[in-house]
Short mmCIF file of N, CA and C in Angstrom, two decimals:
data_model
loop_
_atom_site.label_atom_id
_atom_site.label_comp_id
_atom_site.label_asym_id
_atom_site.label_seq_id
_atom_site.Cartn_x
_atom_site.Cartn_y
_atom_site.Cartn_z
N UNK A 1 66.53 47.25 99.40
CA UNK A 1 66.17 46.82 100.76
C UNK A 1 64.75 47.28 101.07
N UNK A 2 63.92 46.37 101.57
CA UNK A 2 62.53 46.69 101.85
C UNK A 2 62.42 47.61 103.05
N UNK A 3 61.43 48.50 103.01
CA UNK A 3 61.18 49.39 104.14
C UNK A 3 60.37 48.67 105.19
N UNK A 4 60.37 49.21 106.41
CA UNK A 4 59.56 48.61 107.47
C UNK A 4 60.34 48.42 108.74
N UNK A 5 59.61 48.08 109.79
CA UNK A 5 60.22 47.94 111.11
C UNK A 5 61.22 46.79 111.16
N UNK A 6 60.93 45.69 110.43
CA UNK A 6 61.86 44.56 110.44
C UNK A 6 63.20 44.96 109.86
N UNK A 7 63.18 45.73 108.78
CA UNK A 7 64.41 46.19 108.17
C UNK A 7 65.16 47.12 109.11
N UNK A 8 64.44 48.01 109.75
CA UNK A 8 65.08 48.95 110.68
C UNK A 8 65.69 48.20 111.86
N UNK A 9 65.01 47.18 112.34
CA UNK A 9 65.55 46.39 113.44
C UNK A 9 66.81 45.65 113.01
N UNK A 10 66.81 45.15 111.77
CA UNK A 10 67.98 44.45 111.26
C UNK A 10 69.17 45.40 111.13
N UNK A 11 68.91 46.61 110.67
CA UNK A 11 69.98 47.60 110.55
C UNK A 11 70.50 48.02 111.92
N UNK A 12 69.60 48.11 112.89
CA UNK A 12 70.02 48.41 114.26
C UNK A 12 70.93 47.31 114.78
N UNK A 13 70.60 46.06 114.46
CA UNK A 13 71.43 44.94 114.90
C UNK A 13 72.82 45.01 114.27
N UNK A 14 72.87 45.42 113.01
CA UNK A 14 74.16 45.58 112.32
C UNK A 14 75.01 46.63 113.03
N UNK A 15 74.37 47.73 113.44
CA UNK A 15 75.12 48.78 114.14
C UNK A 15 75.61 48.30 115.49
N UNK A 16 74.79 47.54 116.19
CA UNK A 16 75.18 47.04 117.51
C UNK A 16 76.34 46.05 117.38
N UNK A 17 76.27 45.20 116.38
CA UNK A 17 77.34 44.21 116.18
C UNK A 17 78.64 44.86 115.76
N UNK A 18 78.55 45.93 115.01
CA UNK A 18 79.77 46.63 114.58
C UNK A 18 80.69 45.72 113.79
N UNK A 19 81.97 45.69 114.13
CA UNK A 19 82.93 44.88 113.38
C UNK A 19 82.61 43.38 113.37
N UNK A 20 81.84 42.92 114.34
CA UNK A 20 81.53 41.49 114.39
C UNK A 20 80.71 41.03 113.19
N UNK A 21 80.10 41.97 112.46
CA UNK A 21 79.43 41.61 111.22
C UNK A 21 80.43 40.98 110.25
N UNK A 22 81.69 41.38 110.37
CA UNK A 22 82.74 40.90 109.47
C UNK A 22 83.42 39.63 109.98
N UNK A 23 83.05 39.15 111.17
CA UNK A 23 83.75 38.01 111.78
C UNK A 23 83.77 36.77 110.90
N UNK A 24 82.64 36.38 110.27
CA UNK A 24 82.71 35.18 109.41
C UNK A 24 83.72 35.31 108.28
N UNK A 25 83.84 36.50 107.72
CA UNK A 25 84.81 36.71 106.64
C UNK A 25 86.23 36.78 107.19
N UNK A 26 86.40 37.47 108.33
CA UNK A 26 87.73 37.68 108.88
C UNK A 26 88.33 36.43 109.50
N UNK A 27 87.48 35.57 110.04
CA UNK A 27 87.99 34.42 110.79
C UNK A 27 87.72 33.07 110.14
N UNK A 28 86.71 33.00 109.30
CA UNK A 28 86.34 31.71 108.71
C UNK A 28 86.36 31.70 107.19
N UNK A 29 86.77 32.81 106.60
CA UNK A 29 86.89 32.86 105.15
C UNK A 29 85.58 32.94 104.39
N UNK A 30 84.48 33.25 105.10
CA UNK A 30 83.19 33.39 104.42
C UNK A 30 83.21 34.63 103.53
N UNK A 31 82.52 34.60 102.40
CA UNK A 31 82.53 35.77 101.51
C UNK A 31 81.80 36.96 102.12
N UNK A 32 82.32 38.14 101.87
CA UNK A 32 81.65 39.38 102.27
C UNK A 32 81.51 40.20 101.00
N UNK A 33 80.33 40.19 100.43
CA UNK A 33 80.11 40.79 99.13
C UNK A 33 79.68 42.24 99.16
N UNK A 34 79.42 42.77 97.96
CA UNK A 34 79.02 44.16 97.83
C UNK A 34 77.71 44.44 98.57
N UNK A 35 76.76 43.51 98.46
CA UNK A 35 75.47 43.70 99.14
C UNK A 35 75.64 43.75 100.65
N UNK A 36 76.57 42.96 101.18
CA UNK A 36 76.85 43.00 102.63
C UNK A 36 77.39 44.36 103.03
N UNK A 37 78.33 44.86 102.21
CA UNK A 37 78.88 46.19 102.48
C UNK A 37 77.83 47.27 102.42
N UNK A 38 76.94 47.18 101.47
CA UNK A 38 75.87 48.17 101.35
C UNK A 38 74.94 48.14 102.55
N UNK A 39 74.72 46.95 103.09
CA UNK A 39 73.88 46.82 104.29
C UNK A 39 74.51 47.56 105.47
N UNK A 40 75.82 47.42 105.63
CA UNK A 40 76.51 48.12 106.71
C UNK A 40 76.44 49.63 106.49
N UNK A 41 76.65 50.06 105.25
CA UNK A 41 76.56 51.48 104.93
C UNK A 41 75.17 52.02 105.25
N UNK A 42 74.14 51.27 104.87
CA UNK A 42 72.77 51.70 105.15
C UNK A 42 72.52 51.79 106.65
N UNK A 43 73.09 50.87 107.41
CA UNK A 43 72.93 50.91 108.86
C UNK A 43 73.52 52.19 109.44
N UNK A 44 74.64 52.65 108.89
CA UNK A 44 75.24 53.90 109.33
C UNK A 44 74.39 55.10 108.91
N UNK A 45 73.76 55.00 107.77
CA UNK A 45 72.90 56.10 107.32
C UNK A 45 71.68 56.23 108.22
N UNK A 46 71.06 55.10 108.55
CA UNK A 46 69.83 55.11 109.34
C UNK A 46 70.12 55.43 110.80
N UNK A 47 71.24 54.92 111.29
CA UNK A 47 71.63 55.14 112.69
C UNK A 47 73.02 55.79 112.72
N UNK A 48 73.11 57.07 112.39
CA UNK A 48 74.42 57.72 112.32
C UNK A 48 75.06 57.88 113.69
N UNK A 49 76.37 57.82 113.73
CA UNK A 49 77.07 58.04 115.00
C UNK A 49 76.98 59.48 115.45
N UNK A 50 77.25 59.69 116.73
CA UNK A 50 77.20 61.03 117.30
C UNK A 50 78.57 61.39 117.87
N UNK A 51 78.88 62.67 117.83
CA UNK A 51 80.15 63.14 118.40
C UNK A 51 80.20 62.89 119.89
N UNK A 52 79.04 62.70 120.51
CA UNK A 52 78.98 62.47 121.96
C UNK A 52 79.11 60.99 122.32
N UNK A 53 79.29 60.14 121.33
CA UNK A 53 79.40 58.71 121.61
C UNK A 53 80.62 58.42 122.50
N UNK A 54 80.51 57.43 123.40
CA UNK A 54 81.65 57.08 124.25
C UNK A 54 82.78 56.48 123.42
N UNK A 55 83.99 56.41 123.99
CA UNK A 55 85.14 55.90 123.24
C UNK A 55 84.93 54.52 122.64
N UNK A 56 84.27 53.62 123.37
CA UNK A 56 84.09 52.27 122.83
C UNK A 56 83.23 52.28 121.57
N UNK A 57 82.24 53.18 121.52
CA UNK A 57 81.40 53.30 120.32
C UNK A 57 82.19 53.91 119.17
N UNK A 58 83.03 54.88 119.47
CA UNK A 58 83.86 55.50 118.43
C UNK A 58 84.82 54.47 117.83
N UNK A 59 85.41 53.66 118.69
CA UNK A 59 86.32 52.62 118.20
C UNK A 59 85.57 51.55 117.41
N UNK A 60 84.38 51.20 117.86
CA UNK A 60 83.56 50.22 117.14
C UNK A 60 83.26 50.71 115.73
N UNK A 61 82.88 52.00 115.64
CA UNK A 61 82.55 52.56 114.33
C UNK A 61 83.79 52.67 113.46
N UNK A 62 84.90 53.07 114.06
CA UNK A 62 86.14 53.17 113.28
C UNK A 62 86.53 51.80 112.72
N UNK A 63 86.42 50.78 113.54
CA UNK A 63 86.78 49.43 113.11
C UNK A 63 85.87 48.97 111.97
N UNK A 64 84.59 49.28 112.07
CA UNK A 64 83.66 48.92 110.99
C UNK A 64 84.07 49.59 109.69
N UNK A 65 84.43 50.87 109.77
CA UNK A 65 84.85 51.59 108.57
C UNK A 65 86.14 51.00 107.99
N UNK A 66 87.07 50.64 108.88
CA UNK A 66 88.33 50.05 108.42
C UNK A 66 88.09 48.75 107.67
N UNK A 67 87.16 47.95 108.15
CA UNK A 67 86.87 46.67 107.52
C UNK A 67 86.00 46.84 106.27
N UNK A 68 85.25 47.92 106.21
CA UNK A 68 84.42 48.17 105.02
C UNK A 68 85.26 48.48 103.79
N UNK A 69 86.43 49.07 103.99
CA UNK A 69 87.28 49.40 102.86
C UNK A 69 86.65 50.45 101.97
N UNK A 70 86.54 50.13 100.68
CA UNK A 70 86.05 51.10 99.70
C UNK A 70 84.61 51.51 99.97
N UNK A 71 83.84 50.65 100.63
CA UNK A 71 82.45 51.00 100.93
C UNK A 71 82.35 52.20 101.88
N UNK A 72 83.44 52.50 102.60
CA UNK A 72 83.40 53.52 103.64
C UNK A 72 83.67 54.93 103.13
N UNK A 73 83.77 55.11 101.82
CA UNK A 73 84.17 56.40 101.26
C UNK A 73 83.24 57.54 101.65
N UNK A 74 81.96 57.26 101.85
CA UNK A 74 81.04 58.35 102.15
C UNK A 74 81.02 58.73 103.63
N UNK A 75 81.85 58.09 104.43
CA UNK A 75 81.93 58.42 105.86
C UNK A 75 83.37 58.80 106.22
N UNK A 76 83.92 59.84 105.58
CA UNK A 76 85.33 60.19 105.83
C UNK A 76 85.63 60.53 107.28
N UNK A 77 84.67 61.13 107.99
CA UNK A 77 84.92 61.52 109.38
C UNK A 77 85.16 60.31 110.27
N UNK A 78 84.58 59.17 109.90
CA UNK A 78 84.72 57.97 110.72
C UNK A 78 85.98 57.18 110.43
N UNK A 79 86.78 57.68 109.50
CA UNK A 79 88.00 56.96 109.15
C UNK A 79 89.21 57.50 109.90
N UNK A 80 88.98 58.50 110.74
CA UNK A 80 90.06 59.03 111.57
C UNK A 80 90.22 58.16 112.82
N UNK A 81 91.46 57.84 113.14
CA UNK A 81 91.74 56.99 114.30
C UNK A 81 91.29 57.66 115.59
N UNK A 82 90.42 57.02 116.38
CA UNK A 82 90.00 57.61 117.65
C UNK A 82 91.18 57.71 118.63
N UNK A 83 90.95 58.44 119.68
CA UNK A 83 91.99 58.60 120.71
C UNK A 83 92.28 57.28 121.38
N UNK A 84 93.56 56.98 121.56
CA UNK A 84 93.93 55.73 122.22
C UNK A 84 93.63 55.78 123.72
N UNK A 85 93.50 54.61 124.31
CA UNK A 85 93.16 54.47 125.72
C UNK A 85 94.39 53.99 126.47
N UNK A 86 94.76 54.72 127.49
CA UNK A 86 95.97 54.42 128.26
C UNK A 86 95.63 53.55 129.46
N UNK A 87 96.19 52.34 129.49
CA UNK A 87 95.95 51.42 130.61
C UNK A 87 97.15 51.35 131.56
N UNK A 88 98.15 52.19 131.31
CA UNK A 88 99.37 52.14 132.10
C UNK A 88 99.10 52.37 133.58
N UNK A 89 99.63 51.49 134.40
CA UNK A 89 99.54 51.66 135.85
C UNK A 89 98.21 51.29 136.46
N UNK A 90 97.28 50.83 135.67
CA UNK A 90 95.96 50.47 136.21
C UNK A 90 95.99 49.08 136.83
N UNK A 91 95.20 48.90 137.88
CA UNK A 91 95.03 47.57 138.47
C UNK A 91 94.29 46.67 137.49
N UNK A 92 94.41 45.35 137.69
CA UNK A 92 93.82 44.42 136.73
C UNK A 92 92.30 44.60 136.62
N UNK A 93 91.67 44.99 137.73
CA UNK A 93 90.22 45.21 137.68
C UNK A 93 89.86 46.33 136.71
N UNK A 94 90.64 47.42 136.77
CA UNK A 94 90.38 48.56 135.88
C UNK A 94 90.72 48.22 134.43
N UNK A 95 91.79 47.45 134.24
CA UNK A 95 92.17 47.03 132.89
C UNK A 95 91.06 46.18 132.28
N UNK A 96 90.56 45.24 133.04
CA UNK A 96 89.48 44.37 132.56
C UNK A 96 88.23 45.18 132.23
N UNK A 97 87.91 46.12 133.11
CA UNK A 97 86.72 46.95 132.89
C UNK A 97 86.86 47.80 131.63
N UNK A 98 88.09 48.22 131.32
CA UNK A 98 88.31 49.04 130.13
C UNK A 98 88.31 48.20 128.85
N UNK A 99 88.81 46.97 128.95
CA UNK A 99 88.95 46.15 127.75
C UNK A 99 87.67 45.42 127.36
N UNK A 100 86.84 45.08 128.33
CA UNK A 100 85.63 44.30 128.03
C UNK A 100 84.72 44.97 127.00
N UNK A 101 84.43 46.28 127.12
CA UNK A 101 83.53 46.90 126.14
C UNK A 101 84.11 46.98 124.73
N UNK A 102 85.43 46.75 124.59
CA UNK A 102 86.10 46.86 123.30
C UNK A 102 86.38 45.49 122.68
N UNK A 103 85.62 44.49 123.12
CA UNK A 103 85.85 43.12 122.67
C UNK A 103 85.73 42.95 121.16
N UNK A 104 84.95 43.81 120.51
CA UNK A 104 84.76 43.67 119.06
C UNK A 104 86.01 44.07 118.28
N UNK A 105 87.04 44.57 118.96
CA UNK A 105 88.27 44.98 118.28
C UNK A 105 89.32 43.88 118.28
N UNK A 106 88.90 42.65 118.57
CA UNK A 106 89.83 41.53 118.57
C UNK A 106 89.92 40.83 117.22
N UNK A 107 89.22 41.32 116.21
CA UNK A 107 89.29 40.70 114.89
C UNK A 107 90.64 41.00 114.23
N UNK A 108 91.12 40.10 113.39
CA UNK A 108 92.40 40.32 112.70
C UNK A 108 92.39 41.59 111.86
N UNK A 109 93.53 42.25 111.85
CA UNK A 109 93.70 43.42 110.99
C UNK A 109 93.31 44.74 111.59
N UNK A 110 92.79 44.74 112.81
CA UNK A 110 92.38 46.00 113.43
C UNK A 110 93.48 46.55 114.32
N UNK A 111 93.65 47.88 114.36
CA UNK A 111 94.66 48.48 115.23
C UNK A 111 94.23 48.39 116.69
N UNK A 112 95.20 48.49 117.56
CA UNK A 112 94.89 48.45 118.99
C UNK A 112 94.28 49.76 119.44
N UNK A 113 93.24 49.70 120.27
CA UNK A 113 92.68 50.93 120.82
C UNK A 113 93.49 51.45 122.01
N UNK A 114 94.49 50.68 122.41
CA UNK A 114 95.26 51.01 123.61
C UNK A 114 96.62 51.59 123.24
N UNK A 115 97.18 52.36 124.16
CA UNK A 115 98.45 53.02 123.89
C UNK A 115 99.62 52.05 123.89
N UNK A 116 99.42 50.86 124.44
CA UNK A 116 100.43 49.81 124.37
C UNK A 116 99.76 48.52 123.89
N UNK A 117 100.53 47.53 123.43
CA UNK A 117 99.93 46.31 122.89
C UNK A 117 99.04 45.62 123.92
N UNK A 118 97.85 45.16 123.52
CA UNK A 118 96.94 44.53 124.47
C UNK A 118 97.49 43.25 125.06
N UNK A 119 98.47 42.62 124.38
CA UNK A 119 99.07 41.39 124.91
C UNK A 119 99.72 41.62 126.27
N UNK A 120 100.17 42.83 126.52
CA UNK A 120 100.81 43.14 127.80
C UNK A 120 99.83 43.01 128.97
N UNK A 121 98.56 42.99 128.66
CA UNK A 121 97.53 42.93 129.70
C UNK A 121 96.88 41.55 129.76
N UNK A 122 97.57 40.55 129.21
CA UNK A 122 97.00 39.20 129.17
C UNK A 122 96.71 38.66 130.57
N UNK A 123 97.59 38.93 131.51
CA UNK A 123 97.36 38.45 132.87
C UNK A 123 96.14 39.12 133.50
N UNK A 124 96.03 40.44 133.31
CA UNK A 124 94.87 41.17 133.85
C UNK A 124 93.58 40.65 133.24
N UNK A 125 93.60 40.38 131.95
CA UNK A 125 92.41 39.85 131.27
C UNK A 125 92.05 38.48 131.83
N UNK A 126 93.08 37.66 132.07
CA UNK A 126 92.83 36.33 132.63
C UNK A 126 92.17 36.42 134.00
N UNK A 127 92.66 37.34 134.80
CA UNK A 127 92.05 37.54 136.12
C UNK A 127 90.61 38.04 135.98
N UNK A 128 90.38 38.89 134.99
CA UNK A 128 89.04 39.39 134.75
C UNK A 128 88.08 38.31 134.33
N UNK A 129 88.54 37.39 133.47
CA UNK A 129 87.70 36.26 133.05
C UNK A 129 87.34 35.42 134.26
N UNK A 130 88.34 35.11 135.08
CA UNK A 130 88.11 34.27 136.25
C UNK A 130 87.11 34.91 137.20
N UNK A 131 87.30 36.19 137.50
CA UNK A 131 86.37 36.86 138.41
C UNK A 131 84.96 36.89 137.83
N UNK A 132 84.85 37.17 136.54
CA UNK A 132 83.53 37.23 135.92
C UNK A 132 82.83 35.87 135.96
N UNK A 133 83.60 34.81 135.75
CA UNK A 133 83.01 33.47 135.83
C UNK A 133 82.52 33.17 137.24
N UNK A 134 83.32 33.55 138.24
CA UNK A 134 82.91 33.33 139.63
C UNK A 134 81.65 34.12 139.98
N UNK A 135 81.50 35.26 139.37
CA UNK A 135 80.31 36.10 139.62
C UNK A 135 79.14 35.72 138.70
N UNK A 136 79.36 34.74 137.86
CA UNK A 136 78.35 34.33 136.86
C UNK A 136 77.99 35.46 135.92
N UNK A 137 78.95 36.33 135.72
CA UNK A 137 78.79 37.42 134.75
C UNK A 137 79.32 36.90 133.42
N UNK A 138 78.50 36.10 132.75
CA UNK A 138 78.94 35.42 131.54
C UNK A 138 79.20 36.39 130.39
N UNK A 139 78.49 37.49 130.36
CA UNK A 139 78.70 38.47 129.30
C UNK A 139 80.11 39.03 129.35
N UNK A 140 80.53 39.49 130.54
CA UNK A 140 81.87 40.05 130.69
C UNK A 140 82.93 38.98 130.48
N UNK A 141 82.70 37.79 131.02
CA UNK A 141 83.67 36.70 130.86
C UNK A 141 83.91 36.39 129.39
N UNK A 142 82.85 36.33 128.61
CA UNK A 142 82.98 36.01 127.18
C UNK A 142 83.70 37.13 126.43
N UNK A 143 83.40 38.37 126.79
CA UNK A 143 84.07 39.49 126.14
C UNK A 143 85.57 39.49 126.42
N UNK A 144 85.92 39.28 127.67
CA UNK A 144 87.34 39.24 128.04
C UNK A 144 88.02 38.01 127.48
N UNK A 145 87.28 36.92 127.34
CA UNK A 145 87.85 35.70 126.76
C UNK A 145 88.33 35.95 125.34
N UNK A 146 87.68 36.86 124.64
CA UNK A 146 88.14 37.18 123.28
C UNK A 146 89.54 37.81 123.31
N UNK A 147 89.78 38.69 124.28
CA UNK A 147 91.12 39.28 124.40
C UNK A 147 92.14 38.21 124.80
N UNK A 148 91.73 37.31 125.68
CA UNK A 148 92.62 36.21 126.06
C UNK A 148 92.91 35.32 124.86
N UNK A 149 91.91 35.07 124.04
CA UNK A 149 92.09 34.25 122.84
C UNK A 149 93.03 34.93 121.86
N UNK A 150 92.90 36.24 121.71
CA UNK A 150 93.79 36.96 120.81
C UNK A 150 95.23 36.88 121.31
N UNK A 151 95.41 37.05 122.62
CA UNK A 151 96.76 36.96 123.18
C UNK A 151 97.34 35.55 122.98
N UNK A 152 96.51 34.54 123.16
CA UNK A 152 96.95 33.16 122.95
C UNK A 152 97.35 32.95 121.50
N UNK A 153 96.54 33.45 120.58
CA UNK A 153 96.84 33.30 119.16
C UNK A 153 98.15 33.96 118.78
N UNK A 154 98.52 34.99 119.52
CA UNK A 154 99.77 35.71 119.24
C UNK A 154 100.94 35.17 120.04
N UNK A 155 100.70 34.07 120.75
CA UNK A 155 101.80 33.41 121.46
C UNK A 155 102.06 33.92 122.86
N UNK A 156 101.17 34.74 123.41
CA UNK A 156 101.35 35.26 124.76
C UNK A 156 100.74 34.31 125.78
N UNK A 157 101.33 34.29 126.96
CA UNK A 157 100.81 33.47 128.06
C UNK A 157 99.68 34.22 128.74
N UNK A 158 98.56 33.53 128.95
CA UNK A 158 97.40 34.21 129.52
C UNK A 158 97.12 33.86 130.98
N UNK A 159 97.82 32.85 131.54
CA UNK A 159 97.58 32.44 132.92
C UNK A 159 96.12 31.99 133.11
N UNK A 160 95.57 31.36 132.08
CA UNK A 160 94.17 30.97 132.12
C UNK A 160 93.99 29.71 131.28
N UNK A 161 93.20 28.77 131.80
CA UNK A 161 92.83 27.61 131.00
C UNK A 161 91.68 28.05 130.10
N UNK A 162 92.03 28.64 128.97
CA UNK A 162 91.02 29.24 128.11
C UNK A 162 90.03 28.23 127.56
N UNK A 163 90.47 27.05 127.08
CA UNK A 163 89.47 26.08 126.61
C UNK A 163 88.44 25.71 127.67
N UNK A 164 88.90 25.57 128.93
CA UNK A 164 87.97 25.24 130.01
C UNK A 164 87.00 26.39 130.26
N UNK A 165 87.51 27.63 130.19
CA UNK A 165 86.65 28.80 130.41
C UNK A 165 85.60 28.89 129.31
N UNK A 166 86.00 28.65 128.08
CA UNK A 166 85.05 28.72 126.97
C UNK A 166 84.02 27.60 127.07
N UNK A 167 84.47 26.42 127.48
CA UNK A 167 83.53 25.31 127.66
C UNK A 167 82.52 25.64 128.75
N UNK A 168 82.99 26.23 129.84
CA UNK A 168 82.10 26.63 130.93
C UNK A 168 81.05 27.61 130.41
N UNK A 169 81.48 28.57 129.61
CA UNK A 169 80.55 29.55 129.07
C UNK A 169 79.53 28.90 128.14
N UNK A 170 79.96 27.92 127.39
CA UNK A 170 79.03 27.21 126.51
C UNK A 170 77.98 26.46 127.31
N UNK A 171 78.40 25.89 128.43
CA UNK A 171 77.49 25.09 129.24
C UNK A 171 76.56 25.93 130.10
N UNK A 172 77.09 27.04 130.63
CA UNK A 172 76.33 27.78 131.64
C UNK A 172 76.01 29.22 131.23
N UNK A 173 76.36 29.60 130.03
CA UNK A 173 76.14 30.98 129.60
C UNK A 173 74.72 31.30 129.24
N UNK A 174 73.85 30.30 129.30
CA UNK A 174 72.45 30.55 129.00
C UNK A 174 72.21 30.69 127.50
N UNK A 175 71.12 31.33 127.16
CA UNK A 175 70.73 31.47 125.77
C UNK A 175 71.06 32.84 125.18
N UNK A 176 71.96 33.55 125.83
CA UNK A 176 72.32 34.88 125.35
C UNK A 176 73.11 34.76 124.05
N UNK A 177 72.57 35.31 122.97
CA UNK A 177 73.20 35.17 121.66
C UNK A 177 74.52 35.92 121.56
N UNK A 178 74.63 37.04 122.26
CA UNK A 178 75.87 37.80 122.23
C UNK A 178 77.00 37.02 122.90
N UNK A 179 76.69 36.38 124.01
CA UNK A 179 77.69 35.56 124.69
C UNK A 179 78.11 34.40 123.81
N UNK A 180 77.14 33.76 123.18
CA UNK A 180 77.45 32.65 122.27
C UNK A 180 78.34 33.12 121.12
N UNK A 181 78.06 34.30 120.59
CA UNK A 181 78.88 34.84 119.51
C UNK A 181 80.30 35.10 119.98
N UNK A 182 80.44 35.70 121.16
CA UNK A 182 81.78 35.99 121.68
C UNK A 182 82.57 34.70 121.91
N UNK A 183 81.92 33.68 122.41
CA UNK A 183 82.60 32.40 122.63
C UNK A 183 83.03 31.80 121.29
N UNK A 184 82.15 31.85 120.31
CA UNK A 184 82.49 31.31 118.99
C UNK A 184 83.67 32.05 118.38
N UNK A 185 83.69 33.37 118.52
CA UNK A 185 84.80 34.16 117.98
C UNK A 185 86.09 33.86 118.73
N UNK A 186 86.00 33.70 120.05
CA UNK A 186 87.19 33.34 120.83
C UNK A 186 87.76 32.01 120.36
N UNK A 187 86.90 31.06 120.09
CA UNK A 187 87.37 29.75 119.60
C UNK A 187 88.05 29.88 118.23
N UNK A 188 87.46 30.68 117.36
CA UNK A 188 88.06 30.87 116.05
C UNK A 188 89.40 31.58 116.14
N UNK A 189 89.50 32.53 117.07
CA UNK A 189 90.78 33.24 117.26
C UNK A 189 91.88 32.29 117.71
N UNK A 190 91.56 31.40 118.65
CA UNK A 190 92.58 30.47 119.14
C UNK A 190 92.96 29.45 118.09
N UNK A 191 92.06 29.19 117.15
CA UNK A 191 92.36 28.22 116.10
C UNK A 191 93.10 28.85 114.94
N UNK A 192 93.27 30.16 114.99
CA UNK A 192 93.88 30.88 113.88
C UNK A 192 94.99 31.78 114.38
N UNK A 193 96.22 31.25 114.52
CA UNK A 193 97.32 32.09 114.97
C UNK A 193 97.47 33.32 114.08
N UNK A 194 97.57 34.48 114.72
CA UNK A 194 97.55 35.74 113.95
C UNK A 194 98.92 36.39 113.82
N UNK A 195 99.65 36.46 114.91
CA UNK A 195 100.99 37.02 114.85
C UNK A 195 101.06 38.52 114.73
N UNK A 196 100.19 39.14 113.94
CA UNK A 196 100.36 40.56 113.68
C UNK A 196 99.11 41.39 113.91
N UNK A 197 98.04 40.82 114.41
CA UNK A 197 96.82 41.61 114.57
C UNK A 197 96.82 42.41 115.85
N UNK A 198 96.04 43.47 115.80
CA UNK A 198 95.77 44.35 116.94
C UNK A 198 97.02 44.83 117.63
#
């Protein structure tokens, strides 16, 4: 890998994306080779996690390690399951606020970051998507739409016209690449019934 600011910026992007780096392989069957794994490992070397990282960052890093498989051997500390997040008794607003930052954990094969199955919060997520759309908060809407898509793929009722919400985000979400990525992943999740993920 060549040295320089461009390389460092690319590695920073890999760290920010976290598990979503694996989305093409996890959802569309694209190959994820040794060189791809080494790139993720290098991103962790250049931008190591901190013990002071918030829970969503700890879960993001754990999920990346879980998907890395054998490539993750040199990061044993990151292979420990982070503390679960308890959503019991929370209003839908609080549930949505807690789930949105963890949108990258909707990929197949990842454990739930919550103390109970995320499908139980499908209604709260649906309400969160609706409120975010009304507020034109497309970033939050797209993140929560991924949880709604996962619930739909697992056969849960979401109380939301998800295709319409995703279409709205495509039309009015602007040029934000992260929002576009979240919408694309939500579409792939709904097209791929999972049954056993998260």
